[in-house]
Amino acid sequence: MFYAILAYHVEDEVMSWTAEEDATVMANLSAVREPLRAKGHFGPTARLDETRKARTLRGPGAGIVLDGPFAETKEQLLGFYVMEFDSDDGAIAAARELRKANPSAIYEIRPIRLFLPADGFGATPPGK
């Protein structure tokens, strides 16, 4: 079984860290990550950028793009995609394509500040 472990923090506090404080936290996290990765338990990691850079695609039809992460409290995070584009426009276009397949979903689009690949981490077996 795969698990998503979502990291929450007070953004203003994190953004106020000095480069040294941030590096210390990242080193501490690496010390936890590496043994788990070596045992095959650790998949890809993504560190999101600031919420002020977030966009949300919602509404009927092609939807409307709003500044900020505006999910409603009645909506829950049920999954995520990691994609690479040169600009927000590419990511928004991809979210619009995803909406065509799932038009009732709300898509939050956030830049990623850090991405660590999975080094061959496995896929979910069919039917799971």
GROMACS .gro file of C-alpha atoms in nm:
model
  128
    1MET     CA    1   0.000   0.000   0.000
    2PHE     CA    2   0.128   0.345  -0.088
    3TYR     CA    3   0.078   0.636   0.150
    4ALA     CA    4   0.090   1.008   0.088
    5ILE     CA    5   0.234   1.195   0.383
    6LEU     CA    6   0.151   1.564   0.348
    7ALA     CA    7   0.368   1.822   0.525
    8TYR     CA    8   0.192   2.123   0.678
    9HIS     CA    9   0.369   2.415   0.845
   10VAL     CA   10   0.319   2.785   0.913
   11GLU     CA   11   0.433   2.927   0.580
   12ASP     CA   12   0.543   3.266   0.714
   13GLU     CA   13   0.774   3.090   0.959
   14VAL     CA   14   0.930   2.870   0.691
   15MET     CA   15   0.974   3.163   0.451
   16SER     CA   16   1.149   3.362   0.727
   17TRP     CA   17   1.421   3.100   0.776
   18THR     CA   18   1.771   3.202   0.683
   19ALA     CA   19   1.950   2.995   0.420
   20GLU     CA   20   2.141   2.826   0.702
   21GLU     CA   21   1.824   2.744   0.899
   22ASP     CA   22   1.661   2.605   0.586
   23ALA     CA   23   1.970   2.397   0.505
   24THR     CA   24   1.969   2.256   0.859
   25VAL     CA   25   1.605   2.148   0.832
   26MET     CA   26   1.668   1.996   0.490
   27ALA     CA   27   1.973   1.808   0.624
   28ASN     CA   28   1.766   1.678   0.915
   29LEU     CA   29   1.495   1.562   0.674
   30SER     CA   30   1.759   1.398   0.454
   31ALA     CA   31   1.884   1.202   0.756
   32VAL     CA   32   1.532   1.058   0.791
   33ARG     CA   33   1.476   1.016   0.417
   34GLU     CA   34   1.794   0.830   0.324
   35PRO     CA   35   1.747   0.517   0.542
   36LEU     CA   36   1.385   0.494   0.427
   37ARG     CA   37   1.495   0.534   0.064
   38ALA     CA   38   1.764   0.267   0.106
   39LYS     CA   39   1.496   0.024   0.229
   40GLY     CA   40   1.273   0.104  -0.072
   41HIS     CA   41   1.007   0.285   0.131
   42PHE     CA   42   1.064   0.643   0.013
   43GLY     CA   43   0.914   0.768  -0.313
   44PRO     CA   44   0.942   1.107  -0.479
   45THR     CA   45   0.945   1.422  -0.269
   46ALA     CA   46   0.823   1.766  -0.365
   47ARG     CA   47   0.856   2.091  -0.170
   48LEU     CA   48   0.589   2.337  -0.275
   49ASP     CA   49   0.664   2.702  -0.330
   50GLU     CA   50   0.478   2.983  -0.151
   51THR     CA   51   0.096   2.982  -0.150
   52ARG     CA   52   0.100   3.335  -0.299
   53LYS     CA   53   0.227   3.169  -0.618
   54ALA     CA   54  -0.059   2.916  -0.620
   55ARG     CA   55  -0.344   2.919  -0.871
   56THR     CA   56  -0.676   2.735  -0.852
   57LEU     CA   57  -0.880   2.619  -1.151
   58ARG     CA   58  -1.249   2.582  -1.071
   59GLY     CA   59  -1.596   2.652  -1.208
   60PRO     CA   60  -1.803   2.528  -1.501
   61GLY     CA   61  -1.675   2.453  -1.849
   62ALA     CA   62  -1.307   2.530  -1.898
   63GLY     CA   63  -1.308   2.684  -1.549
   64ILE     CA   64  -1.165   3.007  -1.422
   65VAL     CA   65  -0.812   3.051  -1.285
   66LEU     CA   66  -0.801   3.224  -0.945
   67ASP     CA   67  -0.495   3.349  -0.760
   68GLY     CA   68  -0.420   3.149  -0.451
   69PRO     CA   69  -0.508   2.808  -0.312
   70PHE     CA   70  -0.885   2.839  -0.266
   71ALA     CA   71  -1.009   2.489  -0.197
   72GLU     CA   72  -1.326   2.483   0.012
   73THR     CA   73  -1.324   2.316   0.352
   74LYS     CA   74  -1.578   2.067   0.214
   75GLU     CA   75  -1.318   1.961  -0.047
   76GLN     CA   76  -1.039   1.722   0.040
   77LEU     CA   77  -0.705   1.660  -0.124
   78LEU     CA   78  -0.742   1.322  -0.294
   79GLY     CA   79  -0.431   1.305  -0.508
   80PHE     CA   80  -0.163   1.503  -0.685
   81TYR     CA   81   0.043   1.514  -1.004
   82VAL     CA   82   0.402   1.626  -1.048
   83MET     CA   83   0.460   1.779  -1.392
   84GLU     CA   84   0.730   1.994  -1.549
   85PHE     CA   85   0.662   2.308  -1.753
   86ASP     CA   86   0.850   2.627  -1.838
   87SER     CA   87   0.570   2.852  -1.707
   88ASP     CA   88   0.246   2.871  -1.510
   89ASP     CA   89   0.064   2.875  -1.844
   90GLY     CA   90   0.179   2.522  -1.924
   91ALA     CA   91   0.070   2.394  -1.585
   92ILE     CA   92  -0.268   2.568  -1.616
   93ALA     CA   93  -0.319   2.416  -1.961
   94ALA     CA   94  -0.243   2.069  -1.819
   95ALA     CA   95  -0.490   2.128  -1.534
   96ARG     CA   96  -0.753   2.223  -1.793
   97GLU     CA   97  -0.690   1.891  -1.972
   98LEU     CA   98  -0.727   1.704  -1.641
   99ARG     CA   99  -1.059   1.888  -1.587
  100LYS     CA  100  -1.185   1.751  -1.916
  101ALA     CA  101  -1.142   1.402  -1.773
  102ASN     CA  102  -1.276   1.495  -1.427
  103PRO     CA  103  -1.484   1.814  -1.462
  104SER     CA  104  -1.609   1.820  -1.102
  105ALA     CA  105  -1.257   1.831  -0.955
  106ILE     CA  106  -1.084   2.147  -0.835
  107TYR     CA  107  -0.718   2.172  -0.932
  108GLU     CA  108  -0.467   2.369  -0.727
  109ILE     CA  109  -0.153   2.454  -0.924
  110ARG     CA  110   0.158   2.512  -0.712
  111PRO     CA  111   0.518   2.561  -0.820
  112ILE     CA  112   0.758   2.312  -0.660
  113ARG     CA  113   1.071   2.448  -0.495
  114LEU     CA  114   1.243   2.112  -0.455
  115PHE     CA  115   1.187   1.775  -0.619
  116LEU     CA  116   1.370   1.453  -0.535
  117PRO     CA  117   1.299   1.166  -0.777
  118ALA     CA  118   1.202   0.821  -0.660
  119ASP     CA  119   1.503   0.617  -0.780
  120GLY     CA  120   1.295   0.331  -0.920
  121PHE     CA  121   1.026   0.339  -0.652
  122GLY     CA  122   0.754   0.094  -0.760
  123ALA     CA  123   0.408   0.152  -0.904
  124THR     CA  124   0.076   0.052  -0.752
  125PRO     CA  125  -0.016  -0.299  -0.869
  126PRO     CA  126  -0.325  -0.317  -1.095
  127GLY     CA  127  -0.653  -0.340  -0.904
  128LYS     CA  128  -0.522  -0.179  -0.584
   0.00000   0.00000   0.00000
